[in-house]
CSV table of N, CA, C and O in Angstrom, one decimal:
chain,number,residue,atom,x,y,z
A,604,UNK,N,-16.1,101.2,6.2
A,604,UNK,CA,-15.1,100.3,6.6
A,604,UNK,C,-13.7,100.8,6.2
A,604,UNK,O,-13.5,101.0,5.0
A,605,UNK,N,-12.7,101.0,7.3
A,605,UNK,CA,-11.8,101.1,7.1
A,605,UNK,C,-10.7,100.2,6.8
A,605,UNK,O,-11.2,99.1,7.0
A,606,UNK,N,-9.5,100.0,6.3
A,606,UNK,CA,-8.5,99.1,5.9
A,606,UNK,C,-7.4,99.9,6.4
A,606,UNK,O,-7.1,100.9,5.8
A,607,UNK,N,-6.7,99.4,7.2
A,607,UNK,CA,-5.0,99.7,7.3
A,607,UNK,C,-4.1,98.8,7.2
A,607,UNK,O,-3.9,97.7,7.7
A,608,UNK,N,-3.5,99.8,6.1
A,608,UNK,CA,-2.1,99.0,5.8
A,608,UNK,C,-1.4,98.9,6.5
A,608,UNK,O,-1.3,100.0,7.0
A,609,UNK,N,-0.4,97.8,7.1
A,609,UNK,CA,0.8,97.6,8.2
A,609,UNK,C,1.9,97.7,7.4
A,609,UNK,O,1.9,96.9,6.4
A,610,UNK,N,2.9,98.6,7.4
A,610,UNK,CA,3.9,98.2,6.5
A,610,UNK,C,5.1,96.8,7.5
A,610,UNK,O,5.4,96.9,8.7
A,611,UNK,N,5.5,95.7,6.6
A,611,UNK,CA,6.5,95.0,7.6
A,611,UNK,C,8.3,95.1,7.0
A,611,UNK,O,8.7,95.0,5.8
A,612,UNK,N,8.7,95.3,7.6
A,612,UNK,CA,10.0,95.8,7.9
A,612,UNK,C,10.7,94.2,6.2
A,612,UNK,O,11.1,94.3,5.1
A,613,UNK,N,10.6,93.5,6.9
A,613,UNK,CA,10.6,92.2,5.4
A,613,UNK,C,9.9,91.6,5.5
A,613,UNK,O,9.6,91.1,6.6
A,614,UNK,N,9.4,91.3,4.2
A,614,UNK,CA,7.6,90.9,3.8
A,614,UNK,C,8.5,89.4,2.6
A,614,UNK,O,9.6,89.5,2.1
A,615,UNK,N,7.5,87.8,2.3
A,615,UNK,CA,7.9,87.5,1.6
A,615,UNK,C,6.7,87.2,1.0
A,615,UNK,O,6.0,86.5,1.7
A,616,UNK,N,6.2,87.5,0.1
A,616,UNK,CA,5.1,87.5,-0.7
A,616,UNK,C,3.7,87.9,0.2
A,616,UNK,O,2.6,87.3,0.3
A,617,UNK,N,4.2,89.2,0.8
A,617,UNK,CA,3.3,90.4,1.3
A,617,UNK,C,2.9,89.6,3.2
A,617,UNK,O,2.0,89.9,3.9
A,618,UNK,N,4.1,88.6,3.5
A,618,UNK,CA,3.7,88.0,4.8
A,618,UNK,C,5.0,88.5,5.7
A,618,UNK,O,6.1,88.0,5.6
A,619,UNK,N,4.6,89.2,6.4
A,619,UNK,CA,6.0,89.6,7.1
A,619,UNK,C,6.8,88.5,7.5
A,619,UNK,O,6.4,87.4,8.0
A,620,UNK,N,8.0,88.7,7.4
A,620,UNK,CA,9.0,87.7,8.1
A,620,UNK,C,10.2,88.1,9.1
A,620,UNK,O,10.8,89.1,8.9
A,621,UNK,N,10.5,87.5,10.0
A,621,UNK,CA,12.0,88.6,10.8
A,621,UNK,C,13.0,88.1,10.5
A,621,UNK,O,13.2,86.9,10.5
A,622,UNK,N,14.0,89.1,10.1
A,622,UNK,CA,15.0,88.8,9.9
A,622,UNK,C,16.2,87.4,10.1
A,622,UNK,O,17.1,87.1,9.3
A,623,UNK,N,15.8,86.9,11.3
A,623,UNK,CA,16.9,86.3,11.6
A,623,UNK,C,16.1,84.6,11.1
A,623,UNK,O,16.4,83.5,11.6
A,624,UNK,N,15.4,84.9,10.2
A,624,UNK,CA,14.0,83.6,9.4
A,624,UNK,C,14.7,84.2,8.6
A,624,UNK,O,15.9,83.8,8.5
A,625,UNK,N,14.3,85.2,7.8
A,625,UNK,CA,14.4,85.3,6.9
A,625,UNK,C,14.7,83.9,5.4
A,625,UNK,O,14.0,83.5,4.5
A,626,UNK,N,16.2,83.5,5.8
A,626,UNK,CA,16.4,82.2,4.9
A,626,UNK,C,16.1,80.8,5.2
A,626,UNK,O,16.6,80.1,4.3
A,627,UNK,N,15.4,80.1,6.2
A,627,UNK,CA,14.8,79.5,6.2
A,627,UNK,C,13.2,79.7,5.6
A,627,UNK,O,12.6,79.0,4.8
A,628,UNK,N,12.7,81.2,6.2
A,628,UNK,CA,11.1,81.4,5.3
A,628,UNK,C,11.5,81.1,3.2
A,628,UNK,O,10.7,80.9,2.3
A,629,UNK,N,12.5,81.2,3.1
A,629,UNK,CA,12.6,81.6,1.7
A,629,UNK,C,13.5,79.7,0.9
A,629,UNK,O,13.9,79.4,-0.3
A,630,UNK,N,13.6,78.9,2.3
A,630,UNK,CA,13.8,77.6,1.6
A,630,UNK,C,12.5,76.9,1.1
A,630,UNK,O,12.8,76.0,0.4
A,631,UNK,N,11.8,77.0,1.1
A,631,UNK,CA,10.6,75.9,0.5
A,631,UNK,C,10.1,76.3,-0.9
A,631,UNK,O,9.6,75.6,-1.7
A,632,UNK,N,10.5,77.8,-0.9
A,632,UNK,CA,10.5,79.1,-2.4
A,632,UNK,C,11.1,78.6,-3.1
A,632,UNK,O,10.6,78.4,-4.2
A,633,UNK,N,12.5,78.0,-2.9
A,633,UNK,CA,14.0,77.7,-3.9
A,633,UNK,C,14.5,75.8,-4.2
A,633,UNK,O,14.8,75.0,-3.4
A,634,UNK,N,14.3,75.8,-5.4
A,634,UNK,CA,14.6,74.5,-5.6
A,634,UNK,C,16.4,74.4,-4.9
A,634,UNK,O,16.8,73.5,-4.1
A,635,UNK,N,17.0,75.3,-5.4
A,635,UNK,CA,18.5,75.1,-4.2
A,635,UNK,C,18.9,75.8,-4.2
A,635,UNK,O,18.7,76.7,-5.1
A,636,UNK,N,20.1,76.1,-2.9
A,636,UNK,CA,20.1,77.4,-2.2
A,636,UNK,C,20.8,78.1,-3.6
A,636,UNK,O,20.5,79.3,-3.7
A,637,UNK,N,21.5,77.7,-4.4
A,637,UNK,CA,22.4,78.7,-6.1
A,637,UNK,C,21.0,79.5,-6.6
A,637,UNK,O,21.2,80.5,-7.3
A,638,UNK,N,19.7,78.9,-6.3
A,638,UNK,CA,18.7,79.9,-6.9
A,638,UNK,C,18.8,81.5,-6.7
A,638,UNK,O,19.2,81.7,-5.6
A,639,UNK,N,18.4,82.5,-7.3
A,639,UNK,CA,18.1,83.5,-7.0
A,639,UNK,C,17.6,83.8,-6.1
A,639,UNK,O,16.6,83.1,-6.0
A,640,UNK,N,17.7,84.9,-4.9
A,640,UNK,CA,17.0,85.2,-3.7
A,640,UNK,C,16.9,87.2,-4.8
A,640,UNK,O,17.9,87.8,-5.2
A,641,UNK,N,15.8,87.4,-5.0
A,641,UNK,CA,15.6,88.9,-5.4
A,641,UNK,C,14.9,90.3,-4.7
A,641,UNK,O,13.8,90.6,-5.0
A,642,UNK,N,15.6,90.9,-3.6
A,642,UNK,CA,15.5,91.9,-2.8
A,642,UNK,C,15.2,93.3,-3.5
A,642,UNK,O,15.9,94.0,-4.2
A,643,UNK,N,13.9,93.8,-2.9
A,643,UNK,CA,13.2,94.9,-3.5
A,643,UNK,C,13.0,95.9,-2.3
A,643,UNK,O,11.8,96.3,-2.0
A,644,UNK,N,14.3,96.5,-1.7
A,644,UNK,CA,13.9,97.3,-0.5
A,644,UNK,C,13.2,98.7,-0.9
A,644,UNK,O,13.3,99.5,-1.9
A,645,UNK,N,12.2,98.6,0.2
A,645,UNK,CA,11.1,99.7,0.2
A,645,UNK,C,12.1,100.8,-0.4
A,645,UNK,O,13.3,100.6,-0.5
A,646,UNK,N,11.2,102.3,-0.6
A,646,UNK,CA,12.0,103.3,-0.5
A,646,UNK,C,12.5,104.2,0.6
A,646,UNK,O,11.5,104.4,1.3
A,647,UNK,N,12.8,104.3,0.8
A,647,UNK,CA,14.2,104.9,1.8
A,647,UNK,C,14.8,103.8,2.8
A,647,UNK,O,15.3,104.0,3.9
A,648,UNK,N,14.8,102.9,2.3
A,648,UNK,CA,15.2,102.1,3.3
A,648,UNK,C,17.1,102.1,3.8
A,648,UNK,O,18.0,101.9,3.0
A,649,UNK,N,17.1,102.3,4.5
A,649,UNK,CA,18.6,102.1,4.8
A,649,UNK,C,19.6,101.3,4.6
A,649,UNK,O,19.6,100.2,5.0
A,650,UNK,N,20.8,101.8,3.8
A,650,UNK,CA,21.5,101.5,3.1
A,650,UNK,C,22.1,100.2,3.9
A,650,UNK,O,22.5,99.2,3.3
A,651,UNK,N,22.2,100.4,5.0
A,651,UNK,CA,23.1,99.0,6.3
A,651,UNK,C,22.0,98.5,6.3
A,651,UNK,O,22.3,97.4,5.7
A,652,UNK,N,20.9,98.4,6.5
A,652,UNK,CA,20.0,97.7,6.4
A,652,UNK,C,20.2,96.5,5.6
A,652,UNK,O,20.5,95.3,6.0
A,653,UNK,N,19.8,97.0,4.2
A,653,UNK,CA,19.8,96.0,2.9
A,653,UNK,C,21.3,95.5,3.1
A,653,UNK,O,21.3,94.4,2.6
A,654,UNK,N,22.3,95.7,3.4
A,654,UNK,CA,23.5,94.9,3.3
A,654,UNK,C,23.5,94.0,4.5
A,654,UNK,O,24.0,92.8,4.4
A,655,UNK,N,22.9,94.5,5.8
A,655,UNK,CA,22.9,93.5,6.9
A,655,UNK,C,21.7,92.3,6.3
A,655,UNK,O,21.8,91.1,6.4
A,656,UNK,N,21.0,93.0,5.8
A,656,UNK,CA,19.9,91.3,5.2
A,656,UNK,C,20.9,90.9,4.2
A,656,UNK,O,20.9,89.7,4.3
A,657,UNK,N,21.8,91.2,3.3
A,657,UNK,CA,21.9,90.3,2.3
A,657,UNK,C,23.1,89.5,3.2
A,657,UNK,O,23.2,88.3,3.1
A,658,UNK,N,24.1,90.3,4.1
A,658,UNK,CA,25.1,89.3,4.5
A,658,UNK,C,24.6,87.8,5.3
A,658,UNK,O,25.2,86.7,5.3
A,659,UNK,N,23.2,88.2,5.9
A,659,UNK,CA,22.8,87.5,6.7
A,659,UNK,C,22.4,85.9,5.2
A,659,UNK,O,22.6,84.7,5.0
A,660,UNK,N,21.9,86.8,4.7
A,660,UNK,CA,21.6,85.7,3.4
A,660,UNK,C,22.8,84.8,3.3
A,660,UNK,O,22.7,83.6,3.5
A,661,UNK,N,24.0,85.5,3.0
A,661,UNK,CA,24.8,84.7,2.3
A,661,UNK,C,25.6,83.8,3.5
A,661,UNK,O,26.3,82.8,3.3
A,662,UNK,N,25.4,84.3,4.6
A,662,UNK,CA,26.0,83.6,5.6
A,662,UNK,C,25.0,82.2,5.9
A,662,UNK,O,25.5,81.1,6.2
A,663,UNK,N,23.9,82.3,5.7
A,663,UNK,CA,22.9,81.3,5.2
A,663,UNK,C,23.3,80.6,3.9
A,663,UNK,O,22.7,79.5,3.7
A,664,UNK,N,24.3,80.8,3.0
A,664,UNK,CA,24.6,79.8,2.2
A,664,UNK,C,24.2,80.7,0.8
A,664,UNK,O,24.9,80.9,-0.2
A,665,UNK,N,23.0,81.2,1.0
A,665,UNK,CA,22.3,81.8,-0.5
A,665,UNK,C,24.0,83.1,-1.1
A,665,UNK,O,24.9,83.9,-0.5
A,666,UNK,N,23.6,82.7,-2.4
A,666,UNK,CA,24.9,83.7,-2.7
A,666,UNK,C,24.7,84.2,-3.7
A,666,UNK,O,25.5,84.9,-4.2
A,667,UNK,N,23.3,83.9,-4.7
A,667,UNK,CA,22.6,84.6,-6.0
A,667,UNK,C,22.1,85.5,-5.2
A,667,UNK,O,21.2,85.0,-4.6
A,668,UNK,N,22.4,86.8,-4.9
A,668,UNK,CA,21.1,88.0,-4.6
A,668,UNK,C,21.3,89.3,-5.4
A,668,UNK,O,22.4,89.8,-5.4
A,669,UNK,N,20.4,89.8,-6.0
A,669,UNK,CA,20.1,90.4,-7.1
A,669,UNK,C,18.4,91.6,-6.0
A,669,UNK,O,17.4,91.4,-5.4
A,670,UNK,N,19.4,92.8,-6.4
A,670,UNK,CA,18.5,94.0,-5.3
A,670,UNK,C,17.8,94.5,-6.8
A,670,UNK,O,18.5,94.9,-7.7
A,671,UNK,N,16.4,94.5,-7.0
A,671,UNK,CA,15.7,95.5,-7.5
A,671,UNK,C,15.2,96.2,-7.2
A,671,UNK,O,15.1,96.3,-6.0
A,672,UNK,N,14.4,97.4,-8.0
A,672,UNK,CA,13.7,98.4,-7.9
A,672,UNK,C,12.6,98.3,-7.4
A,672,UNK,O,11.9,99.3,-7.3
């Protein structure tokens, strides 16, 4: 038996989500929007990338975002 892994472009607890969800998938996560939202871009991911998700975040209201490793 085989298994393939799908990699998804943004995943929120390993369930792909699209972008333009993104902060709605991540309201039922956060007691309120001042909570931390914590972004762990794959490796190589593109630098505009991760800044176009976070602006979209904050334009969504969220304004704790914190990028880890």
């Amino acid at each position: 038996q085989r298994h393939l892994t799908i990699p998804c472009e943004m995943c929120i607890r390993d369930r792909p989500v699209a972008a333009e969800a993104l902060a709605t998938a991540l309201a039922p996560l956060m007691a309120a929007p001042t909570d931390a939202v914590i972004l762990r871009p794959r490796d190589g991911a593109p630098v505009q990338r991760v800044v176009a998700v976070i602006d979209g975040l904050r334009a969504a209201g969220l304004t704790r975002i914190v990028l880890a490793r």
